Amino acid sequence: LIEIKESIYAENDRQAFEIHKRLSGKGVFVVNVLGGAGAGKTSTLIALIKGLSGIASWVIEGDIASDIDTEKLNSLGINAYQINTGGNCHLNAPMMEAILSKMPDIQNGILFIENIGNMVCPAEFVIGEHVKLVVCSVPEGSDKPYKYPTIFQKADAIVLNKIDLMPYIDFDEDFFLKGIRSLNPDARVFKICAKDKTGIGDLVDWMKRVNGK
Amino acid sequence: LIEIKESIYAENDRQAFEIHKRLSGKGVFVVNVLGGAGAGKTSTLIALIKGLSGIASWVIEGDIASDIDTEKLNSLGINAYQINTGGNCHLNAPMMEAILSKMPDIQNGILFIENIGNMVCPAEFVIGEHVKLVVCSVPEGSDKPYKYPTIFQKADAIVLNKIDLMPYIDFDEDFFLKGIRSLNPDARVFKICAKDKTGIGDLVDWMKRVNGK
């Protein structure tokens, strides 16, 4: 089984690298958006994309089932495309190829891919991204970096969402940040409330900066 | 790959059935506790086990890494045992056999198994349980039954935790319940706040009833 897993990873990596190269060549910067179910990945994307006005943006929504978020994004004028995985707990490069072949040709902008809500499996598969953006939230608790290290280890930036709920929840911010720093000294951390856009400016600035590189 | 997956499921099912039979024979009722990261599975167990005083209880804690919850439970006088899966996104029957072989002999009581925090993969593997208890929470949002149908479909009971946060969050309770009912007309639903024990009495009564069967 381990050998089969290795070969699945290798074949996925190869296809993901092709996607990465092809989209890079068209000036498309690819952001893999990861996080648990209900952390607020879609709300964060809505606030972030609004802040990026002037830069073309597209969203690929990954879900086991339903197209609730794609409908919401489209209704807000954001170009969103749905992948339903059936039962699969993460997106992979073949799913990306399949959806890209159905989308119009995209050039010069940022492609956000909202992965399946799950702090474990999606962290294991590259899908063509330039950066990984991890969204977590105050109600999930401050112990998450200790319990789910891989996703924090691989993050380029980490969003702590729903900071408006801090007064109602025992969230130990020092413990949370210490956990992140022990795994990943370089990741940027942004404290936001996507709902009312608190803190979104710094995230927008970071996104513009890494996109410009 | 599909054939290999089928055979993994079949071998897991066989081992899980052995565990189920063996523990049943000793009067041990087994509860598989499922839910996303940060839904409040451990807090729910603490409140529930306190309410079950007089009934022997044990907890097996499943985590990718760390033993934060096992230490917390032990410090409260609850007998808890840790499984660390390394990277694996769900518990399985071989992991259960391994931890049971290290635990003292248990008889006549309830064994709770807190699975990895993840609404997808743990729902696919039986581990010897009599019932599945799914814990979800208000801040995760009311759309979860639509996005992660399997876990709700397979639940015997569903706990909606953190109802104290209702005033601060857009949670559409009718939409949530409608989603559950369309998948699973029979599952009991309990609205609780584990932190202050609101609603825990009904969950304790249900647990006593199914354990007595």
CSV table of C-alpha atoms in Angstrom, one decimal:
chain,number,residue,atom,x,y,z
A,1,LEU,CA,0.0,0.0,0.0
A,2,ILE,CA,2.9,2.4,0.8
A,3,GLU,CA,4.3,1.9,-2.6
A,4,ILE,CA,1.0,2.6,-4.2
A,5,LYS,CA,0.6,5.8,-2.1
A,6,GLU,CA,4.1,6.9,-3.2
A,7,SER,CA,3.2,6.4,-6.8
A,8,ILE,CA,-0.1,8.3,-6.4
A,9,TYR,CA,1.8,11.2,-4.8
A,10,ALA,CA,4.5,11.1,-7.6
A,11,GLU,CA,1.9,11.1,-10.4
A,12,ASN,CA,-0.1,13.9,-8.7
A,13,ASP,CA,3.1,16.0,-8.2
A,14,ARG,CA,3.9,15.6,-11.9
A,15,GLN,CA,0.5,16.8,-13.0
A,16,ALA,CA,0.4,19.6,-10.5
A,17,PHE,CA,3.8,20.8,-11.8
A,18,GLU,CA,2.4,20.9,-15.3
A,19,ILE,CA,-0.6,23.0,-14.2
A,20,HIS,CA,1.7,25.3,-12.2
A,21,LYS,CA,4.0,25.8,-15.2
A,22,ARG,CA,1.1,26.4,-17.6
A,23,LEU,CA,-0.7,28.9,-15.4
A,24,SER,CA,2.5,30.7,-14.5
A,25,GLY,CA,3.2,31.1,-18.2
A,26,LYS,CA,-0.2,32.9,-18.5
A,27,GLY,CA,0.5,35.2,-15.6
A,28,VAL,CA,-1.9,33.4,-13.3
A,29,PHE,CA,-0.9,33.2,-9.7
A,30,VAL,CA,-2.4,30.1,-7.9
A,31,VAL,CA,-3.5,30.1,-4.2
A,32,ASN,CA,-4.5,26.8,-2.5
A,33,VAL,CA,-6.9,27.8,0.3
A,34,LEU,CA,-7.0,25.2,3.1
A,35,GLY,CA,-8.7,24.9,6.4
A,36,GLY,CA,-11.3,23.0,8.4
A,37,ALA,CA,-15.0,22.9,7.7
A,38,GLY,CA,-16.6,26.1,8.8
A,39,ALA,CA,-13.4,28.1,9.4
A,40,GLY,CA,-14.7,30.8,7.0
A,41,LYS,CA,-12.6,30.0,3.8
A,42,THR,CA,-15.4,31.4,1.5
A,43,SER,CA,-16.0,34.5,3.6
A,44,THR,CA,-12.3,35.2,3.7
A,45,LEU,CA,-12.1,34.9,-0.1
A,46,ILE,CA,-15.1,37.2,-0.6
A,47,ALA,CA,-13.5,39.9,1.6
A,48,LEU,CA,-10.0,39.3,0.0
A,49,ILE,CA,-11.2,39.4,-3.6
A,50,LYS,CA,-13.2,42.6,-2.9
A,51,GLY,CA,-10.0,44.1,-1.6
A,52,LEU,CA,-8.1,43.1,-4.7
A,53,SER,CA,-10.3,45.1,-7.0
A,54,GLY,CA,-8.4,45.8,-10.2
A,55,ILE,CA,-6.8,42.4,-10.2
A,56,ALA,CA,-8.7,39.7,-12.1
A,57,SER,CA,-9.7,36.8,-9.8
A,58,TRP,CA,-11.3,33.4,-10.2
A,59,VAL,CA,-12.3,30.9,-7.6
A,60,ILE,CA,-12.5,27.1,-7.9
A,61,GLU,CA,-14.7,25.7,-5.1
A,62,GLY,CA,-14.0,22.2,-3.9
A,63,ASP,CA,-16.7,20.4,-2.0
A,64,ILE,CA,-17.7,16.8,-1.3
A,65,ALA,CA,-21.3,17.7,-2.3
A,66,SER,CA,-23.4,20.9,-3.1
A,67,ASP,CA,-22.6,24.1,-4.9
A,68,ILE,CA,-23.8,26.5,-2.1
A,69,ASP,CA,-20.5,28.5,-2.1
A,70,THR,CA,-20.2,28.7,-5.9
A,71,GLU,CA,-23.7,30.1,-6.1
A,72,LYS,CA,-23.0,32.6,-3.4
A,73,LEU,CA,-19.8,33.8,-5.1
A,74,ASN,CA,-21.4,34.0,-8.5
A,75,SER,CA,-24.3,36.0,-7.0
A,76,LEU,CA,-21.6,38.5,-5.8
A,77,GLY,CA,-20.1,38.8,-9.3
A,78,ILE,CA,-17.1,36.6,-8.6
A,79,ASN,CA,-16.3,34.0,-11.3
A,80,ALA,CA,-16.5,30.7,-9.4
A,81,TYR,CA,-16.4,27.1,-10.7
A,82,GLN,CA,-17.4,24.0,-8.8
A,83,ILE,CA,-15.6,20.7,-8.2
A,84,ASN,CA,-17.7,18.0,-6.4
A,85,THR,CA,-15.4,15.2,-5.3
A,86,GLY,CA,-18.2,12.7,-4.4
A,87,GLY,CA,-16.5,11.3,-1.3
A,88,ASN,CA,-12.9,12.4,-1.8
A,89,CYS,CA,-11.5,14.3,1.2
A,90,HIS,CA,-9.1,16.5,-0.8
A,91,LEU,CA,-8.6,18.0,-4.3
A,92,ASN,CA,-5.9,16.6,-6.5
A,93,ALA,CA,-4.2,17.6,-9.8
A,94,PRO,CA,-6.4,15.4,-12.1
A,95,MET,CA,-9.5,17.1,-10.6
A,96,MET,CA,-7.8,20.5,-11.3
A,97,GLU,CA,-7.1,19.5,-14.9
A,98,ALA,CA,-10.7,18.5,-15.4
A,99,ILE,CA,-12.2,21.7,-14.1
A,100,LEU,CA,-9.6,23.9,-15.9
A,101,SER,CA,-10.6,22.2,-19.2
A,102,LYS,CA,-14.2,23.4,-18.7
A,103,MET,CA,-13.3,27.0,-17.7
A,104,PRO,CA,-12.7,29.8,-20.1
A,105,ASP,CA,-9.1,30.6,-20.8
A,106,ILE,CA,-7.7,32.7,-17.9
A,107,GLN,CA,-4.8,35.1,-18.0
A,108,ASN,CA,-3.0,37.7,-15.7
A,109,GLY,CA,-4.7,37.4,-12.4
A,110,ILE,CA,-5.2,35.3,-9.3
A,111,LEU,CA,-6.8,31.8,-9.2
A,112,PHE,CA,-8.0,30.9,-5.7
A,113,ILE,CA,-8.8,27.2,-5.1
A,114,GLU,CA,-10.9,26.5,-2.0
A,115,ASN,CA,-10.0,23.0,-1.0
A,116,ILE,CA,-12.3,20.5,0.9
A,117,GLY,CA,-12.9,21.6,4.5
A,118,ASN,CA,-10.5,19.3,6.4
A,119,MET,CA,-7.2,20.1,8.2
A,120,VAL,CA,-5.6,16.8,7.3
A,121,CYS,CA,-5.7,15.3,3.8
A,122,PRO,CA,-5.7,18.4,1.6
A,123,ALA,CA,-2.3,19.4,3.1
A,124,GLU,CA,-0.8,16.3,1.5
A,125,PHE,CA,-1.5,17.1,-2.2
A,126,VAL,CA,-0.2,19.9,-4.3
A,127,ILE,CA,-2.6,21.1,-7.0
A,128,GLY,CA,-0.5,23.6,-8.9
A,129,GLU,CA,-0.3,26.4,-6.3
A,130,HIS,CA,2.3,29.1,-5.9
A,131,VAL,CA,1.2,29.5,-2.2
A,132,LYS,CA,-0.9,27.8,0.4
A,133,LEU,CA,-3.2,30.0,2.5
A,134,VAL,CA,-4.5,28.3,5.6
A,135,VAL,CA,-7.7,29.7,7.2
A,136,CYS,CA,-8.5,28.8,10.8
A,137,SER,CA,-10.9,30.4,13.2
A,138,VAL,CA,-11.1,31.4,16.9
A,139,PRO,CA,-14.0,29.0,17.8
A,140,GLU,CA,-11.9,26.0,16.5
A,141,GLY,CA,-9.6,26.6,19.5
A,142,SER,CA,-6.0,27.5,20.0
A,143,ASP,CA,-4.6,23.9,20.2
A,144,LYS,CA,-5.0,23.3,16.4
A,145,PRO,CA,-1.3,23.7,15.5
A,146,TYR,CA,-0.4,21.0,18.0
A,147,LYS,CA,-3.0,18.6,16.8
A,148,TYR,CA,-2.8,19.2,13.0
A,149,PRO,CA,0.9,20.1,12.5
A,150,THR,CA,1.3,19.4,8.7
A,151,ILE,CA,-1.2,22.0,7.5
A,152,PHE,CA,0.5,24.7,9.6
A,153,GLN,CA,4.0,23.5,8.6
A,154,LYS,CA,3.2,23.9,4.9
A,155,ALA,CA,1.4,27.2,5.1
A,156,ASP,CA,2.8,30.4,3.4
A,157,ALA,CA,0.2,32.5,5.3
A,158,ILE,CA,-2.2,31.7,8.1
A,159,VAL,CA,-5.5,33.6,8.6
A,160,LEU,CA,-7.0,33.5,12.1
A,161,ASN,CA,-10.7,34.3,11.3
A,162,LYS,CA,-13.6,35.2,13.5
A,163,ILE,CA,-11.7,37.4,15.9
A,164,ASP,CA,-15.0,39.1,16.7
A,165,LEU,CA,-15.8,36.0,18.8
A,166,MET,CA,-12.7,36.3,21.1
A,167,PRO,CA,-14.7,37.8,24.0
A,168,TYR,CA,-17.0,34.7,24.1
A,169,ILE,CA,-14.4,32.0,23.7
A,170,ASP,CA,-11.4,30.7,25.7
A,171,PHE,CA,-8.8,31.2,23.0
A,172,ASP,CA,-5.2,31.4,24.1
A,173,GLU,CA,-3.5,33.5,21.4
A,174,ASP,CA,0.0,33.1,22.8
A,175,PHE,CA,-0.4,29.3,22.8
A,176,PHE,CA,-1.7,29.4,19.3
A,177,LEU,CA,1.1,31.5,17.9
A,178,LYS,CA,3.8,29.5,19.9
A,179,GLY,CA,2.4,26.4,18.2
A,180,ILE,CA,2.7,27.9,14.8
A,181,ARG,CA,6.2,29.4,15.3
A,182,SER,CA,7.6,26.0,16.5
A,183,LEU,CA,6.4,24.5,13.2
A,184,ASN,CA,6.8,27.4,10.7
A,185,PRO,CA,8.8,30.4,11.7
A,186,ASP,CA,8.3,32.2,8.4
A,187,ALA,CA,4.5,32.0,7.7
A,188,ARG,CA,2.7,35.4,7.9
A,189,VAL,CA,-0.2,35.4,10.4
A,190,PHE,CA,-3.3,37.6,9.8
A,191,LYS,CA,-6.0,38.2,12.4
A,192,ILE,CA,-9.2,39.0,10.7
A,193,CYS,CA,-13.0,39.0,10.9
A,194,ALA,CA,-14.1,38.3,7.3
A,195,LYS,CA,-17.7,39.2,8.1
A,196,ASP,CA,-17.0,42.8,8.9
A,197,LYS,CA,-13.6,43.0,7.1
A,198,THR,CA,-11.5,43.8,10.2
A,199,GLY,CA,-7.8,43.2,9.4
A,200,ILE,CA,-8.4,42.4,5.7
A,201,GLY,CA,-6.2,45.2,4.5
A,202,ASP,CA,-3.0,43.5,5.6
A,203,LEU,CA,-4.0,40.3,3.9
A,204,VAL,CA,-4.8,42.1,0.7
A,205,ASP,CA,-1.4,43.8,0.8
A,206,TRP,CA,0.4,40.5,1.3
A,207,MET,CA,-1.6,38.9,-1.6
A,208,LYS,CA,-0.6,41.8,-3.9
A,209,ARG,CA,3.0,41.5,-2.9
A,210,VAL,CA,3.4,37.8,-3.4
A,211,ASN,CA,1.4,38.0,-6.7
A,212,GLY,CA,3.8,40.7,-7.9
A,213,LYS,CA,6.9,38.6,-7.4
B,1,LEU,CA,-6.9,1.3,-6.6
B,2,ILE,CA,-10.6,0.8,-6.2
B,3,GLU,CA,-10.1,-2.9,-5.6
B,4,ILE,CA,-7.4,-2.2,-3.0
B,5,LYS,CA,-9.7,0.3,-1.3
B,6,GLU,CA,-12.5,-2.3,-1.2
B,7,SER,CA,-10.2,-4.9,0.3
B,8,ILE,CA,-9.0,-2.4,2.9
B,9,TYR,CA,-12.6,-1.7,3.9
B,10,ALA,CA,-13.4,-5.4,4.0
B,11,GLU,CA,-10.4,-6.3,6.2
B,12,ASN,CA,-11.2,-3.3,8.5
B,13,ASP,CA,-14.8,-4.3,8.8
B,14,ARG,CA,-13.8,-7.9,9.7
B,15,GLN,CA,-11.5,-6.7,12.5
B,16,ALA,CA,-14.0,-4.1,13.7
B,17,PHE,CA,-16.7,-6.7,14.0
B,18,GLU,CA,-14.3,-8.8,16.1
B,19,ILE,CA,-13.7,-5.9,18.5
B,20,HIS,CA,-17.5,-5.2,18.6
B,21,LYS,CA,-18.3,-8.8,19.4
B,22,ARG,CA,-15.6,-9.1,22.1
B,23,LEU,CA,-16.4,-5.8,23.8
B,24,SER,CA,-20.2,-6.6,23.6
B,25,GLY,CA,-19.5,-9.9,25.4
B,26,LYS,CA,-17.9,-7.9,28.3
B,27,GLY,CA,-20.8,-5.6,28.6
B,28,VAL,CA,-18.9,-2.7,27.0
B,29,PHE,CA,-21.0,-0.3,24.8
B,30,VAL,CA,-18.8,1.4,22.2
B,31,VAL,CA,-19.5,5.0,21.0
B,32,ASN,CA,-17.6,6.4,18.0
B,33,VAL,CA,-17.5,10.2,18.5
B,34,LEU,CA,-17.0,12.0,15.2
B,35,GLY,CA,-16.9,15.7,14.1
B,36,GLY,CA,-14.7,18.4,12.6
B,37,ALA,CA,-11.6,19.9,14.3
B,38,GLY,CA,-12.7,22.2,17.1
B,39,ALA,CA,-16.4,21.2,17.2
B,40,GLY,CA,-16.0,20.5,20.9
B,41,LYS,CA,-15.9,16.6,20.9
B,42,THR,CA,-13.7,16.5,24.1
B,43,SER,CA,-15.8,19.1,26.0
B,44,THR,CA,-19.0,17.2,25.0
B,45,LEU,CA,-17.4,14.0,26.4
B,46,ILE,CA,-16.4,15.7,29.6
B,47,ALA,CA,-20.0,17.0,30.2
B,48,LEU,CA,-21.6,13.7,29.1
B,49,ILE,CA,-19.3,11.4,31.3
B,50,LYS,CA,-19.9,13.7,34.3
B,51,GLY,CA,-23.7,13.2,33.7
B,52,LEU,CA,-23.2,9.4,33.5
B,53,SER,CA,-21.8,9.1,37.0
B,54,GLY,CA,-22.4,5.6,38.3
B,55,ILE,CA,-21.7,4.1,34.8
B,56,ALA,CA,-18.0,3.2,34.2
B,57,SER,CA,-16.6,5.1,31.3
B,58,TRP,CA,-13.3,5.1,29.3
B,59,VAL,CA,-12.1,7.3,26.5
B,60,ILE,CA,-9.8,6.6,23.6
B,61,GLU,CA,-8.5,9.8,22.1
B,62,GLY,CA,-7.5,9.8,18.5
B,63,ASP,CA,-5.2,12.6,17.2
B,64,ILE,CA,-2.7,13.1,14.4
B,65,ALA,CA,-0.3,14.4,17.0
B,66,SER,CA,-0.2,15.5,20.7
B,67,ASP,CA,-1.9,14.2,23.8
B,68,ILE,CA,-3.5,17.5,25.0
B,69,ASP,CA,-7.0,16.0,25.3
B,70,THR,CA,-5.9,12.8,27.0
B,71,GLU,CA,-4.0,14.8,29.6
B,72,LYS,CA,-7.0,17.1,30.2
B,73,LEU,CA,-9.3,14.0,30.6
B,74,ASN,CA,-6.9,12.3,33.0
B,75,SER,CA,-6.5,15.4,35.1
B,76,LEU,CA,-10.3,15.4,35.5
B,77,GLY,CA,-10.3,11.7,36.7
B,78,ILE,CA,-11.5,10.3,33.4
B,79,ASN,CA,-9.6,7.2,32.2
B,80,ALA,CA,-8.3,8.2,28.8
B,81,TYR,CA,-5.8,6.5,26.4
B,82,GLN,CA,-4.1,8.1,23.4
B,83,ILE,CA,-3.8,7.0,19.8
B,84,ASN,CA,-1.5,9.1,17.6
B,85,THR,CA,-2.0,8.3,14.0
B,86,GLY,CA,1.1,10.1,12.7
B,87,GLY,CA,-0.6,11.5,9.6
B,88,ASN,CA,-3.6,9.2,9.2
B,89,CYS,CA,-6.9,11.2,8.9
B,90,HIS,CA,-9.1,8.6,10.6
B,91,LEU,CA,-8.9,5.8,13.2
B,92,ASN,CA,-9.3,2.2,12.0
B,93,ALA,CA,-9.8,-1.2,13.5
B,94,PRO,CA,-6.1,-2.2,13.7
B,95,MET,CA,-5.3,1.0,15.6
B,96,MET,CA,-8.2,0.1,18.0
B,97,GLU,CA,-6.7,-3.4,18.5
B,98,ALA,CA,-3.3,-2.0,19.3
B,99,ILE,CA,-4.6,0.5,21.9
B,100,LEU,CA,-7.0,-2.1,23.5
B,101,SER,CA,-4.0,-4.5,24.0
B,102,LYS,CA,-2.3,-1.8,26.0
B,103,MET,CA,-5.3,-0.9,28.2
B,104,PRO,CA,-6.4,-2.7,31.3
B,105,ASP,CA,-9.3,-5.2,30.8
B,106,ILE,CA,-12.5,-3.2,30.7
B,107,GLN,CA,-16.0,-4.6,31.6
B,108,ASN,CA,-19.6,-3.3,32.0
B,109,GLY,CA,-19.5,0.4,30.9
B,110,ILE,CA,-19.2,2.7,28.0
B,111,LEU,CA,-16.1,3.1,25.9
B,112,PHE,CA,-16.0,6.5,24.0
B,113,ILE,CA,-13.6,6.8,21.1
B,114,GLU,CA,-12.9,10.3,20.0
B,115,ASN,CA,-12.0,10.1,16.3
B,116,ILE,CA,-9.7,12.4,14.4
B,117,GLY,CA,-11.3,15.9,13.9
B,118,ASN,CA,-12.5,15.7,10.3
B,119,MET,CA,-16.0,15.5,8.9
B,120,VAL,CA,-15.0,13.3,5.9
B,121,CYS,CA,-12.7,10.3,6.3
B,122,PRO,CA,-13.6,9.0,9.8
B,123,ALA,CA,-17.2,8.5,8.7
B,124,GLU,CA,-16.0,5.8,6.2
B,125,PHE,CA,-14.4,3.3,8.7
B,126,VAL,CA,-16.2,1.3,11.5
B,127,ILE,CA,-14.0,0.7,14.5
B,128,GLY,CA,-16.2,-1.6,16.6
B,129,GLU,CA,-18.9,0.9,17.6
B,130,HIS,CA,-22.5,0.3,18.6
B,131,VAL,CA,-23.4,3.9,17.8
B,132,LYS,CA,-21.9,6.9,16.0
B,133,LEU,CA,-22.3,10.2,17.9
B,134,VAL,CA,-21.6,13.3,15.6
B,135,VAL,CA,-20.6,16.5,17.3
B,136,CYS,CA,-20.9,19.7,15.2
B,137,SER,CA,-21.1,23.3,16.4
B,138,VAL,CA,-22.8,26.6,15.7
B,139,PRO,CA,-19.7,28.5,14.4
B,140,GLU,CA,-19.1,25.8,11.8
B,141,GLY,CA,-22.3,27.0,10.0
B,142,SER,CA,-25.7,25.6,9.2
B,143,ASP,CA,-24.7,24.3,5.7
B,144,LYS,CA,-22.6,21.4,6.9
B,145,PRO,CA,-25.2,18.6,6.3
B,146,TYR,CA,-25.3,19.7,2.7
B,147,LYS,CA,-21.5,19.8,2.2
B,148,TYR,CA,-20.6,16.7,4.2
B,149,PRO,CA,-23.6,14.4,3.9
B,150,THR,CA,-22.0,11.0,4.8
B,151,ILE,CA,-21.2,11.8,8.4
B,152,PHE,CA,-24.8,13.0,9.0
B,153,GLN,CA,-26.3,10.1,7.1
B,154,LYS,CA,-24.5,7.6,9.3
B,155,ALA,CA,-25.0,9.3,12.7
B,156,ASP,CA,-27.2,7.7,15.4
B,157,ALA,CA,-27.2,11.0,17.3
B,158,ILE,CA,-26.1,14.5,16.4
B,159,VAL,CA,-25.0,17.1,18.9
B,160,LEU,CA,-25.2,20.8,17.9
B,161,ASN,CA,-22.6,22.3,20.3
B,162,LYS,CA,-21.8,25.9,21.2
B,163,ILE,CA,-25.4,27.2,21.1
B,164,ASP,CA,-24.3,30.0,23.5
B,165,LEU,CA,-22.8,31.6,20.4
B,166,MET,CA,-26.1,31.7,18.5
B,167,PRO,CA,-26.6,35.5,19.1
B,168,TYR,CA,-23.2,36.3,17.5
B,169,ILE,CA,-23.4,34.1,14.4
B,170,ASP,CA,-25.7,33.8,11.3
B,171,PHE,CA,-26.8,30.2,11.9
B,172,ASP,CA,-30.0,29.1,10.2
B,173,GLU,CA,-31.3,26.4,12.4
B,174,ASP,CA,-34.2,25.4,10.1
B,175,PHE,CA,-31.9,25.0,7.2
B,176,PHE,CA,-29.5,22.9,9.3
B,177,LEU,CA,-32.3,20.6,10.6
B,178,LYS,CA,-33.8,20.3,7.1
B,179,GLY,CA,-30.5,19.2,5.8
B,180,ILE,CA,-30.2,16.5,8.5
B,181,ARG,CA,-33.7,15.3,8.0
B,182,SER,CA,-33.3,14.9,4.3
B,183,LEU,CA,-30.3,12.6,4.9
B,184,ASN,CA,-31.3,10.9,8.2
B,185,PRO,CA,-34.9,11.0,9.4
B,186,ASP,CA,-34.1,9.0,12.6
B,187,ALA,CA,-31.1,10.5,14.2
B,188,ARG,CA,-31.7,12.3,17.5
B,189,VAL,CA,-30.5,15.9,17.6
B,190,PHE,CA,-29.3,17.5,20.8
B,191,LYS,CA,-28.7,21.2,21.2
B,192,ILE,CA,-26.1,21.8,23.9
B,193,CYS,CA,-23.4,24.1,25.2
B,194,ALA,CA,-20.8,21.7,26.6
B,195,LYS,CA,-19.0,24.5,28.4
B,196,ASP,CA,-21.9,25.4,30.7
B,197,LYS,CA,-23.7,22.0,30.3
B,198,THR,CA,-26.9,23.5,28.8
B,199,GLY,CA,-29.0,20.7,27.2
B,200,ILE,CA,-26.6,17.9,28.4
B,201,GLY,CA,-29.4,16.1,30.4
B,202,ASP,CA,-31.2,14.9,27.3
B,203,LEU,CA,-28.0,13.6,25.8
B,204,VAL,CA,-27.2,11.8,29.1
B,205,ASP,CA,-30.7,10.2,29.1
B,206,TRP,CA,-30.3,9.1,25.5
B,207,MET,CA,-26.9,7.6,26.2
B,208,LYS,CA,-28.2,5.7,29.2
B,209,ARG,CA,-31.2,4.4,27.1
B,210,VAL,CA,-29.1,3.1,24.2
B,211,ASN,CA,-26.5,1.6,26.6
B,212,GLY,CA,-29.3,-0.3,28.4
B,213,LYS,CA,-30.6,-1.9,25.2
